[in-house]
Coordinates of C-alpha atoms in Angstrom, one line a residue:
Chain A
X1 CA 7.4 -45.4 -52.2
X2 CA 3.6 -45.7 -53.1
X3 CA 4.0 -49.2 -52.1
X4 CA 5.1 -47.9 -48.5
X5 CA 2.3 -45.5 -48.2
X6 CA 0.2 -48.0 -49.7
X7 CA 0.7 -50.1 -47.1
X8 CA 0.3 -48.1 -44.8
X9 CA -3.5 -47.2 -45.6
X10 CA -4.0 -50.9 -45.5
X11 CA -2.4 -51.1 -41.9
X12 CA -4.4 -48.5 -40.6
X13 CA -7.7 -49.7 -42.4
X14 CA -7.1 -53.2 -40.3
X15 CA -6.4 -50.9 -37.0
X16 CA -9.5 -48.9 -37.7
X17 CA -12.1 -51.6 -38.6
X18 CA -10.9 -53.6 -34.8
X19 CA -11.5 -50.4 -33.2
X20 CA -14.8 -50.2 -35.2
X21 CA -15.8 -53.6 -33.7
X22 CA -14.9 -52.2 -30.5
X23 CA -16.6 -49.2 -30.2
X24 CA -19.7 -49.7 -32.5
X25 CA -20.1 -52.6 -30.0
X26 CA -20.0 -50.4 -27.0
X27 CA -22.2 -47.7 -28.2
X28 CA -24.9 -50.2 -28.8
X29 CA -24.5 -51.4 -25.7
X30 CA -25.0 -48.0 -24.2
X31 CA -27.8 -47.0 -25.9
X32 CA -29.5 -50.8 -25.3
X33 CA -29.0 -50.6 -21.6
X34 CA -29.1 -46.4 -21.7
X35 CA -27.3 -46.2 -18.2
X36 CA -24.5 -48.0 -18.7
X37 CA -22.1 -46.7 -17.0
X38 CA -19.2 -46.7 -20.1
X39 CA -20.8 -43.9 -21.6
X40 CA -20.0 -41.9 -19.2
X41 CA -16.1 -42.7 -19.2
X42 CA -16.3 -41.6 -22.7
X43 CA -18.3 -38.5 -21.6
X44 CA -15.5 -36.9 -19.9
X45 CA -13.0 -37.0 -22.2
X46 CA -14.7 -35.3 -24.6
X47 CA -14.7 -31.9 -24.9
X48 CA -18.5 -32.3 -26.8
X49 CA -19.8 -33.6 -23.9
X50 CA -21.9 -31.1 -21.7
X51 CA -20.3 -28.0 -22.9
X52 CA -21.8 -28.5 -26.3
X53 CA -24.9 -27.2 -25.6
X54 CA -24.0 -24.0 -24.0
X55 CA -21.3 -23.1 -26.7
X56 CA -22.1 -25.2 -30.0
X57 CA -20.4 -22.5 -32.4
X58 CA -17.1 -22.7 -31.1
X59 CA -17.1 -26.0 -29.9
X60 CA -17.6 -27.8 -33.3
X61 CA -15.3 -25.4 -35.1
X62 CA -12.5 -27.0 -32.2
X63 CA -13.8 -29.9 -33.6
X64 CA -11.6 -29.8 -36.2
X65 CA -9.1 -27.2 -34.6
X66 CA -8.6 -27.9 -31.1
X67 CA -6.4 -25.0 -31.2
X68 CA -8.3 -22.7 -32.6
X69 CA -8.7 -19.2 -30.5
X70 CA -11.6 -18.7 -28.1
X71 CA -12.5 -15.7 -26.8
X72 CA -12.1 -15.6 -23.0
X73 CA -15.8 -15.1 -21.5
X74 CA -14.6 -12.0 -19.6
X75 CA -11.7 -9.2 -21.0
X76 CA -8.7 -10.1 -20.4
X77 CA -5.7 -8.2 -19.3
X78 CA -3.4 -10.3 -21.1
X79 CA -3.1 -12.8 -23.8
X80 CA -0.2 -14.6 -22.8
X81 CA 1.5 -16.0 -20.0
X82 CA 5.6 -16.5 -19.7
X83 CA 6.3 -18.6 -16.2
X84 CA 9.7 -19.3 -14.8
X85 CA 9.8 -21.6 -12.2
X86 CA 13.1 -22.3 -10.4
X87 CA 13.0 -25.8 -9.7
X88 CA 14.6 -26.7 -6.3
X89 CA 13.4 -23.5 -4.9
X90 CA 14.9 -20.6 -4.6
X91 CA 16.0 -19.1 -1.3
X92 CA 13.6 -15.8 -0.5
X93 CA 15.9 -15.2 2.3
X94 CA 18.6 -13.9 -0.3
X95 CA 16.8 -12.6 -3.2
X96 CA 13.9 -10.5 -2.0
X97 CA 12.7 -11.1 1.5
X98 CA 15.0 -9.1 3.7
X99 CA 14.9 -9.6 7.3
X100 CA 17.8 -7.7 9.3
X101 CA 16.1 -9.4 12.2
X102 CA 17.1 -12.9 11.2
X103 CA 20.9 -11.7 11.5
X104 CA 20.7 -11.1 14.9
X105 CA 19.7 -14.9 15.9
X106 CA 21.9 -15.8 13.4
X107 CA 23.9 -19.1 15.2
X108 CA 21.3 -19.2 17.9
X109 CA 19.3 -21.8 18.0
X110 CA 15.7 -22.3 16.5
X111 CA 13.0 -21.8 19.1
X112 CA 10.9 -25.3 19.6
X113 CA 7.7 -23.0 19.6
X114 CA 8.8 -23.1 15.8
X115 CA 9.5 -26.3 15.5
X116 CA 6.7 -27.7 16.9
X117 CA 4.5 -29.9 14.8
X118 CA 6.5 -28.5 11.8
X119 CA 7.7 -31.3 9.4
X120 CA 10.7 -30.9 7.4
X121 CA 12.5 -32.6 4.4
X122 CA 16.3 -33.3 6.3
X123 CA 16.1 -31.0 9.1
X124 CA 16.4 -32.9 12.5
X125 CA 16.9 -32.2 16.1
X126 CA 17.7 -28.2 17.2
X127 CA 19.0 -26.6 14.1
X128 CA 20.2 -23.0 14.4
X129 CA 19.2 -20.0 12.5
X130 CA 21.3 -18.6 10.1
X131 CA 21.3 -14.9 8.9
X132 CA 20.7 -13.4 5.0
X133 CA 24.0 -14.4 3.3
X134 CA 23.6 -11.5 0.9
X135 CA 23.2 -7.8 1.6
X136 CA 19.9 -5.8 0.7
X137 CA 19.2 -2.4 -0.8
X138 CA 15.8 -0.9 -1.4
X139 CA 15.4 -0.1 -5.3
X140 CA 13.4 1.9 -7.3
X141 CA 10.9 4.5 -6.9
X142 CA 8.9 1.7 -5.4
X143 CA 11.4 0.9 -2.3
X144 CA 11.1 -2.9 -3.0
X145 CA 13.7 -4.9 -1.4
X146 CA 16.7 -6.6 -3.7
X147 CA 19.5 -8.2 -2.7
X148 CA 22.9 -7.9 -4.7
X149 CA 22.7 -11.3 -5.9
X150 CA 20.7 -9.4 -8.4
X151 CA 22.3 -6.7 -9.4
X152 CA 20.2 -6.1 -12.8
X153 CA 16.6 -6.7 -11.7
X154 CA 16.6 -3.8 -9.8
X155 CA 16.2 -1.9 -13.4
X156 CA 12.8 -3.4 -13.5
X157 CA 11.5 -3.8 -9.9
X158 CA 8.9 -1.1 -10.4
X159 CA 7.8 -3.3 -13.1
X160 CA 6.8 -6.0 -10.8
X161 CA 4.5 -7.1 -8.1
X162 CA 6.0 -9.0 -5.1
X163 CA 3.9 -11.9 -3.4
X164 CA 5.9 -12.2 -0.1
X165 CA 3.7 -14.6 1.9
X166 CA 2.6 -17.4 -0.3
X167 CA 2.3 -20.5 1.6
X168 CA 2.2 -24.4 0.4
X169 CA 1.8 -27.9 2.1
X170 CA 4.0 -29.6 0.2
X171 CA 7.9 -29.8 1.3
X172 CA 9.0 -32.1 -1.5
X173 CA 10.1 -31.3 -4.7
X174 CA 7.9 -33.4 -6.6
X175 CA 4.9 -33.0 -5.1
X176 CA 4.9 -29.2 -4.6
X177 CA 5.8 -28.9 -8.8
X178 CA 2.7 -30.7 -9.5
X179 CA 0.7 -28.6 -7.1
X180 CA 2.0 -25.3 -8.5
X181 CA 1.2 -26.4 -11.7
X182 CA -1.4 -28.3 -11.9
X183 CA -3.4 -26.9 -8.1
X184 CA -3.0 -30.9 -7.2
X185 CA -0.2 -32.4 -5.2
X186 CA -1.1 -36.1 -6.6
X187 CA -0.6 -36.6 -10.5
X188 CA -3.3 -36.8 -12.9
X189 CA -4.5 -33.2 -12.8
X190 CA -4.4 -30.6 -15.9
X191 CA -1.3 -28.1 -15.6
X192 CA -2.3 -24.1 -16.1
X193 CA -0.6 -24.1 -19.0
X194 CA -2.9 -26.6 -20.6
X195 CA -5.9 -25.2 -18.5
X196 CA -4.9 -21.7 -20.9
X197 CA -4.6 -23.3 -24.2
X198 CA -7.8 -25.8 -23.5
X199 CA -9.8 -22.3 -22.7
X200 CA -8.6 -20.0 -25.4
X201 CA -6.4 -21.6 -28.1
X202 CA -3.7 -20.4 -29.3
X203 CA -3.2 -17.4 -32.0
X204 CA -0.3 -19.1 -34.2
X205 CA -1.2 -22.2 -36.0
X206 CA 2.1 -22.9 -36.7
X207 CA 3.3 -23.0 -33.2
X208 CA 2.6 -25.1 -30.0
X209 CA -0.3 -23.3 -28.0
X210 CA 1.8 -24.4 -24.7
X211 CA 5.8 -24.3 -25.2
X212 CA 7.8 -26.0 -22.5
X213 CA 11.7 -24.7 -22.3
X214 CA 14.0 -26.4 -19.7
X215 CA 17.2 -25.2 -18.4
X216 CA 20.1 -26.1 -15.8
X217 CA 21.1 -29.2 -16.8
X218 CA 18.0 -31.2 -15.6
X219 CA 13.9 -31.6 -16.4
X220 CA 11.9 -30.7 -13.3
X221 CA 11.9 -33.8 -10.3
X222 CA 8.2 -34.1 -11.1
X223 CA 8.7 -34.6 -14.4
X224 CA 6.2 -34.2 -17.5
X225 CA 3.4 -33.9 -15.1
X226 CA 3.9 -30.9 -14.8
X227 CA 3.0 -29.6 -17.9
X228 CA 0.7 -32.7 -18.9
X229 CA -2.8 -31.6 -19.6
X230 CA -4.9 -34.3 -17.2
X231 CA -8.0 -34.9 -18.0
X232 CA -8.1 -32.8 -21.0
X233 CA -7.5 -33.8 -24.6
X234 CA -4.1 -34.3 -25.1
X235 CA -3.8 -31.5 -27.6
X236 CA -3.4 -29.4 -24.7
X237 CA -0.2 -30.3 -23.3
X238 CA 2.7 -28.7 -23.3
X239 CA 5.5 -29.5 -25.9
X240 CA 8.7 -29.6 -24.8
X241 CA 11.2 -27.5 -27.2
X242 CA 15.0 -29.2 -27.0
X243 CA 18.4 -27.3 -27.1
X244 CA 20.0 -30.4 -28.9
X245 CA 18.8 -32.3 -32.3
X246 CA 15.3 -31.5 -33.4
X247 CA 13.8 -28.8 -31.6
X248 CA 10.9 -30.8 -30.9
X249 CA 11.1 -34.9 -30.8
X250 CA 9.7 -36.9 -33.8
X251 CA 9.3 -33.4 -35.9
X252 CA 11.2 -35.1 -38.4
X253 CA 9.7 -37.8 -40.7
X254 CA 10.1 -41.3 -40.2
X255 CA 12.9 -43.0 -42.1
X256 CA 11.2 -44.1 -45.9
X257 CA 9.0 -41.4 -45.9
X258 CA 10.6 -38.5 -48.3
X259 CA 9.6 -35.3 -47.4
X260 CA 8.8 -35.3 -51.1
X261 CA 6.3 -37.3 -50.9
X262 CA 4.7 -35.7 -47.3
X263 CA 5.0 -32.3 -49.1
X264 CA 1.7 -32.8 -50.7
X265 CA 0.0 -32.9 -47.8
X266 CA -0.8 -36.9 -48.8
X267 CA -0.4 -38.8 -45.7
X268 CA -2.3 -36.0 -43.6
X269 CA -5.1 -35.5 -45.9
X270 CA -5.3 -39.3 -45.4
X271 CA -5.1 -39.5 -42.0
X272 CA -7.7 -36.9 -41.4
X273 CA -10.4 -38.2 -43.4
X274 CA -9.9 -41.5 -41.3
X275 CA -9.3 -40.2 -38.2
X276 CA -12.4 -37.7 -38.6
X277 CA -14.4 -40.5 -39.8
X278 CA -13.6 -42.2 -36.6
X279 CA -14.6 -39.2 -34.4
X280 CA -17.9 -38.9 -36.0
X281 CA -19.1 -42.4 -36.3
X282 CA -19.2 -43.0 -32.3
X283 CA -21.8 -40.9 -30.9
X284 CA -19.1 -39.0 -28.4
X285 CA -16.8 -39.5 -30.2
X286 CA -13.0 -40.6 -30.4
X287 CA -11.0 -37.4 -29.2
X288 CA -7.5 -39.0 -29.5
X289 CA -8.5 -39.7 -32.9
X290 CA -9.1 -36.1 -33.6
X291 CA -6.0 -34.9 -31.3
X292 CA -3.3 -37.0 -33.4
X293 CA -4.6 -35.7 -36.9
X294 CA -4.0 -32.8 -35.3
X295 CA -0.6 -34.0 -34.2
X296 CA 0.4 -35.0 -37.7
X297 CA -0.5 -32.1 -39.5
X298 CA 1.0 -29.6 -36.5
X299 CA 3.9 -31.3 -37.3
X300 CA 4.2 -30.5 -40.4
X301 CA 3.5 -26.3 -39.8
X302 CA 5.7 -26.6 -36.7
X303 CA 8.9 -28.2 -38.9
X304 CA 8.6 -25.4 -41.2
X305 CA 7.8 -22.5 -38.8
X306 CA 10.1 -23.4 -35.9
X307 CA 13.6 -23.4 -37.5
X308 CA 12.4 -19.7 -38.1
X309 CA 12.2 -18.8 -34.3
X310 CA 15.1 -21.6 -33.3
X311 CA 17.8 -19.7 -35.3
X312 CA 18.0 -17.3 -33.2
X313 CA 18.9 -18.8 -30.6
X314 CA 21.4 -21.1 -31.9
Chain B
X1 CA 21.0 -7.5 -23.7
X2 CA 20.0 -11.3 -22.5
X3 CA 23.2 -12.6 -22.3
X4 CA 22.8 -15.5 -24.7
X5 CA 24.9 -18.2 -26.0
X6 CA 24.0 -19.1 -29.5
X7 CA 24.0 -23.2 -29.1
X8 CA 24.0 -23.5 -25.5
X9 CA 20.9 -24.7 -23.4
X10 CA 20.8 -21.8 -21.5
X11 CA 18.2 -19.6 -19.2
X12 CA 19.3 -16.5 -21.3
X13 CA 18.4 -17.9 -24.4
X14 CA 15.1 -19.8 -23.4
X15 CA 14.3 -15.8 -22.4
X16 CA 14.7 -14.8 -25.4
X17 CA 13.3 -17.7 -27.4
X18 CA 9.9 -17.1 -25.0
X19 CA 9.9 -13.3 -25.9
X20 CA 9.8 -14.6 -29.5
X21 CA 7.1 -17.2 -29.1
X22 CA 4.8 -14.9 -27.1
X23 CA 5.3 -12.5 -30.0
X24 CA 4.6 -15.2 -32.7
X25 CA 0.9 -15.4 -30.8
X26 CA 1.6 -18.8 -28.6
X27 CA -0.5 -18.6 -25.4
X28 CA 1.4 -19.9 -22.7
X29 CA 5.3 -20.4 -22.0
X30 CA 6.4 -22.5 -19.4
X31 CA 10.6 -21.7 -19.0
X32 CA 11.8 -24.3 -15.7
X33 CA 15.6 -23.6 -15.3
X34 CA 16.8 -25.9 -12.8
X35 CA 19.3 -26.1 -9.7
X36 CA 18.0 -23.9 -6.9
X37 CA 17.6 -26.6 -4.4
X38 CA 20.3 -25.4 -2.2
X39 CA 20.4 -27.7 1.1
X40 CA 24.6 -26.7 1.5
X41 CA 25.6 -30.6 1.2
X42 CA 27.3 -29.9 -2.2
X43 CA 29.1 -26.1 -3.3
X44 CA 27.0 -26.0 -6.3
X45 CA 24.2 -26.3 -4.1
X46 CA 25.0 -23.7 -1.1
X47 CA 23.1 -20.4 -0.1
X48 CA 26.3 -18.3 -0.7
X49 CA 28.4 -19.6 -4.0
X50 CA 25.9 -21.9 -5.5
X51 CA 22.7 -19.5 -5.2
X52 CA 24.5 -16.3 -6.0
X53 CA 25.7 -18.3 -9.6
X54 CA 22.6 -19.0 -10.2
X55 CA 21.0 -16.0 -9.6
X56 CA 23.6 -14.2 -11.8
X57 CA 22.3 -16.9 -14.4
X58 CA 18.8 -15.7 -14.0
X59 CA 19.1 -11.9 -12.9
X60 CA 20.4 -10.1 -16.6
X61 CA 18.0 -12.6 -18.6
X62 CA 14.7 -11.8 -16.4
X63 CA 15.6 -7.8 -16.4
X64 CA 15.7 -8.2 -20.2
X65 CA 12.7 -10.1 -20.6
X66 CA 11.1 -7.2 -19.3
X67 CA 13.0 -4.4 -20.8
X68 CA 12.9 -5.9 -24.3
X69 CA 9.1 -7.0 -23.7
X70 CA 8.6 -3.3 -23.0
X71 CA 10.1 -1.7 -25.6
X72 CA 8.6 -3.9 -28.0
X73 CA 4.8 -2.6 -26.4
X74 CA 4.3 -6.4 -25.5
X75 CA 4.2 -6.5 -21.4
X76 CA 0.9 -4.8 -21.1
X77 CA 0.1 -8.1 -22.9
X78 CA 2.1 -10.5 -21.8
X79 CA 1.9 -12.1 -17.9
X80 CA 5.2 -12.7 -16.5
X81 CA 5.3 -15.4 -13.5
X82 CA 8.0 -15.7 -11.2
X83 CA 8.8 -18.0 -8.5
X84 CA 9.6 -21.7 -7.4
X85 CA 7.8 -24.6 -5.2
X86 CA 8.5 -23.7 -1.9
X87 CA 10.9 -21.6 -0.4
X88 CA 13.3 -22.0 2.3
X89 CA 13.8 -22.1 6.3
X90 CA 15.4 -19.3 8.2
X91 CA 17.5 -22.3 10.0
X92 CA 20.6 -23.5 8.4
X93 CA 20.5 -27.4 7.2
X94 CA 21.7 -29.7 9.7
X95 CA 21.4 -32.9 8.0
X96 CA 21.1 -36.3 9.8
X97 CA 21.7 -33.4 12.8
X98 CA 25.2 -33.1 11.8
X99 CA 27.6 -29.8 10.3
X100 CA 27.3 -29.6 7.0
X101 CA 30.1 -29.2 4.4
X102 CA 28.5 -25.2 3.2
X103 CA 26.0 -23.0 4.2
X104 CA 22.3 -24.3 2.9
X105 CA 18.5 -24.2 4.0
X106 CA 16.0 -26.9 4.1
X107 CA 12.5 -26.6 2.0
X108 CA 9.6 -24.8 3.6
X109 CA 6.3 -24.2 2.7
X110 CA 5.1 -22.0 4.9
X111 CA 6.2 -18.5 3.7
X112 CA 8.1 -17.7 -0.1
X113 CA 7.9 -15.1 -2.4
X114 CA 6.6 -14.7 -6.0
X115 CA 6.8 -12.1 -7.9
X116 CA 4.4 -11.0 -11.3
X117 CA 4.4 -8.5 -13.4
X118 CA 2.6 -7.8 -17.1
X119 CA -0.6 -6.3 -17.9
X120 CA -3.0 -5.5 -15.5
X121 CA -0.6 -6.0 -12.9
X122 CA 0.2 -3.3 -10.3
X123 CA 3.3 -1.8 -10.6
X124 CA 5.9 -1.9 -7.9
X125 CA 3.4 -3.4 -5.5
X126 CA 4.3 -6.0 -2.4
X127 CA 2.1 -7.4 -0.8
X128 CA 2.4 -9.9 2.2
X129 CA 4.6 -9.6 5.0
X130 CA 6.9 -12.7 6.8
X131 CA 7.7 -12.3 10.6
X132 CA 10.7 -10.7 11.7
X133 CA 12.6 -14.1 10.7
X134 CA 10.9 -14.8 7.6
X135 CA 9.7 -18.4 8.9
X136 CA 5.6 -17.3 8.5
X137 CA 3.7 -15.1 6.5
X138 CA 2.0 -12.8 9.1
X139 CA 0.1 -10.6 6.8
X140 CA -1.4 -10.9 3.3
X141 CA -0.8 -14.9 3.3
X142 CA -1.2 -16.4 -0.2
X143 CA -1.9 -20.1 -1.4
X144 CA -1.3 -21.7 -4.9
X145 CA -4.9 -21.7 -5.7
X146 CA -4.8 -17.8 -4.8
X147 CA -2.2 -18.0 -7.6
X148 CA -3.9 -19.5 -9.9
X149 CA -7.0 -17.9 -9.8
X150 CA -5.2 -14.7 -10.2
X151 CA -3.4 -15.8 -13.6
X152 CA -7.0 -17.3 -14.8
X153 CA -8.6 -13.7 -14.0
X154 CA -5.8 -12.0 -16.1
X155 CA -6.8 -14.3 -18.8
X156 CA -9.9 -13.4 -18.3
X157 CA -11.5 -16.7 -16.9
X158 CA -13.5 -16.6 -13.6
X159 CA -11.8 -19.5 -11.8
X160 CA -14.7 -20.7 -10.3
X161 CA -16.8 -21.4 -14.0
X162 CA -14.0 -22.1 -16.0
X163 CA -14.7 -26.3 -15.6
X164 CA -14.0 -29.3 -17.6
X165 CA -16.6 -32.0 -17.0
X166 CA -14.9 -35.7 -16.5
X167 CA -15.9 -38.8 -15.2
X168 CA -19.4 -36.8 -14.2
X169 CA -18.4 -33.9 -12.2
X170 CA -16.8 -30.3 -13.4
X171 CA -13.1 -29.8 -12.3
X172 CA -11.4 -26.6 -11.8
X173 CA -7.6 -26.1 -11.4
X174 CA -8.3 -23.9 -8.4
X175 CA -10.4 -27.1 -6.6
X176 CA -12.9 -25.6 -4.4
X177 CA -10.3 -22.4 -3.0
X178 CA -8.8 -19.7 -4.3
X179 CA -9.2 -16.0 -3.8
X180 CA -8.4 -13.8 -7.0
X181 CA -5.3 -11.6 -5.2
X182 CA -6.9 -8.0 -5.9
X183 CA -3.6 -6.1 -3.8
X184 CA -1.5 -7.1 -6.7
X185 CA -3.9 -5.9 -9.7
X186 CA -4.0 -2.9 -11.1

């Protein structure tokens, strides 16, 4: 077995020194030519970068925690966030926005002043408007509408705020996922769970910061975009937690690696001197480097920690 | 109380696994149960079998997310989001201009509802208002970015400073929009 791991230090010694070459060779470059536009690639995915010099305290102790907490700079009202998204999107017409009116047209057909200039996904021609298919009641001391598809929520509708007019320009599913999560209908932008977690961390170490839990037989149409953190390190994304086999993908360790021999912390303690090494020896430094130390050793608190809170599920 | 099925991937028991997490200090919970896209081409997906099962999937998990949440002195702590990518049209489906096989409606954009609750949150509010068919929003008309900057101000960011600086220009997640929805806070 030390063999293995031996090996294993040599691989990554030969990795490290090419990447050396490759970066020690850039950074001369910038600072020859000073305005070289490279650096500035770097730059940005850095979290050193600018915001160093207005918060140097808690940036460099995320230097070696990305996840550690940071105070919000204002009080907050909460300190964390559940969302549910229905993917597919859900009908408002039968869960929450009544509209007796609509029953009354209901089989006519749509007025073009409605139509007009209006693009939909399948909808062609004259279609004709069709009445709520489930009955309403107002619940609560509030009065809020519910429909009896939902028979328990009214228990808590003076719990909750309705937002009955939010609009969107996106008509596909894709597209409108990304831009509800991420405020971007093209891919490539950080999604607000990641936003959260890059701004204030994450108060268990031994957990994700930004859990991702997926239901009804399918992953949203947009896919891991959706809770991919962009731009940011790559830390911050969200981790997808299974229903089948490991709760989380890879949590296990390879095969020839006893968890004997992982248990003292070996491997890690290895992998973060190199990987720091490599963060600090280019002048912005490596932050994938840093982010999979992380990886490694969150791995190791998450195995341990999450077939606590799985149990009970299961 | 959430209806769960030890084993099953299930909305029920991703409630209660994110009622756990929030209280084991993890920041943010992203649940996606999907299914909801009911155009009427298939039963499953239909506005009167397929969306009533699926709300009966959702309905006794989400009141005991917030029951349990309660009880447990969590929700003033803890943001609950609610809500999907669009919603739909008032019109039935007429795909390829044809009858369809059950009842369904086509995606729109233009007016859906979202629902929050959780600390700082006013309780019982509404606020907006669709016309009399529930194709537009007529009063109180929210965007995504509105959205967005209203969860970030909950957090206690102001959207509008909270940047990340790449490839030489700050980015926010609310772009260059967004107006923190004030009707809906306490």
């Amino acid at each position: 077995m030390r063999d293995i791991v031996e090996r294993l230090i040599q691989e990554k010694l030969a990795r490290e020194t090419q990447e050396k070459t490759r970066r020690h060779f850039i950074k001369s470059c910038a600072q020859g030519m000073g305005g070289l536009a490279l650096s500035s690639i770097f730059m940005g995915c850095d979290p050193l970068s600018k915001s160093t010099k207005k918060r140097p305290i808690a940036f460099s102790e995320r230097d070696l925690n990305p996840l550690s907490t940071l105070a919000p700079p204002f009080a907050p009202k909460v300190k964390s966030v559940i969302y549910l998204h229905m993917a597919g999107a859900p009908s408002q017409l039968e869960m929450f926005d009544y509209k007796p009116e609509l029953q009354k047209y209901d089989g006519q057909d749509c007025p073009q002043s409605l139509l007009e200039g209006k693009k939909f996904a399948f909808i062609k021609g004259t279609p004709k408007l069709m009445g709520p298919q489930a009955e309403f009641k107002q619940e609560g001391e509030s009065g809020n509408w519910v429909s009896n598809f939902m028979p328990h929520f009214k228990k808590v509708v003076d719990d909750v705020a309705f937002l009955k007019a939010v609009h969107t320009d996106q008509f596909n599913h894709g597209p409108a996922q990304l831009f509800m999560h991420t405020g971007s209908a093209r891919l490539g932008r950080p999604s607000i769970g990641s936003w959260a977690t890059y701004g204030l961390g994450s108060e268990n170490q031994n957990l994700p910061g930004f859990v991702v839990l997926t239901s009804g037989g399918n992953t949203p149409d947009a896919g891991k975009s959706v809770w991919g953190s962009g731009f940011l390190p790559s830390v911050y994304q969200g981790v997808q937690c299974r229903s089948k086999g490991d709760p989380v993908l890879y949590i296990e360790d390879p095969d020839g690696i006893t968890r004997d021999l992982n248990k003292q912390g070996r491997i890690c303690q290895i992998c973060r001197s190199r990987n720091f090494g490599a963060y600090q020896s280019v002048r912005n430094g490596l932050p994938y480097a840093n982010c999979s130390t992380r990886d490694y050793e969150h791995q190791q608190r998450t195995r341990a920690h999450s077939a606590n809170v799985w149990r009970r599920t299961r | 109380m959430y209806g769960v099925e030890p084993g099953k991937e299930s909305f029920a028991n991703n409630c209660l696994l994110a009622r756990k997490l929030v209280e084991d200090g993890v920041r943010f919970v992203q649940l996606f149960d999907w299914g909801w896209d009911t155009h009427g081409n298939i039963r499953e997906g239909s506005i009167d079998l397929g969306l009533r099962n699926k709300c009966r999937e959702i309905d006794r998990p989400i009141t005991a997310l917030i029951m349990d949440l309660k009880q447990r002195g969590l929700l003033d702590d803890t943001l609950i989001v609610w809500g999907g990518e669009f919603g739909r049209t008032p019109m039935q489906e007429n795909r390829g201009n044809t009858k369809m096989a059950y009842k369904g409606r086509d995606h729109h954009g233009d007016a859906f509802t979202m629902w929050m609750a959780g600390g700082g949150i006013k309780k019982g509010a509404s606020h907006g208002k669709t016309d009399d068919i529930g194709f537009s929003g007529i009063e109180g008309r929210v965007s995504v970015h509105d959205v967005h900057a209203t969860i970030l101000h909950l957090l206690g960011f102001d959207h509008e400073k909270f940047t990340h600086e790449f490839q030489g220009r700050p980015f926010r997640l609310t772009d260059v929009e967004g107006e923190i929805i004030k009707e809906i806070l306490a």
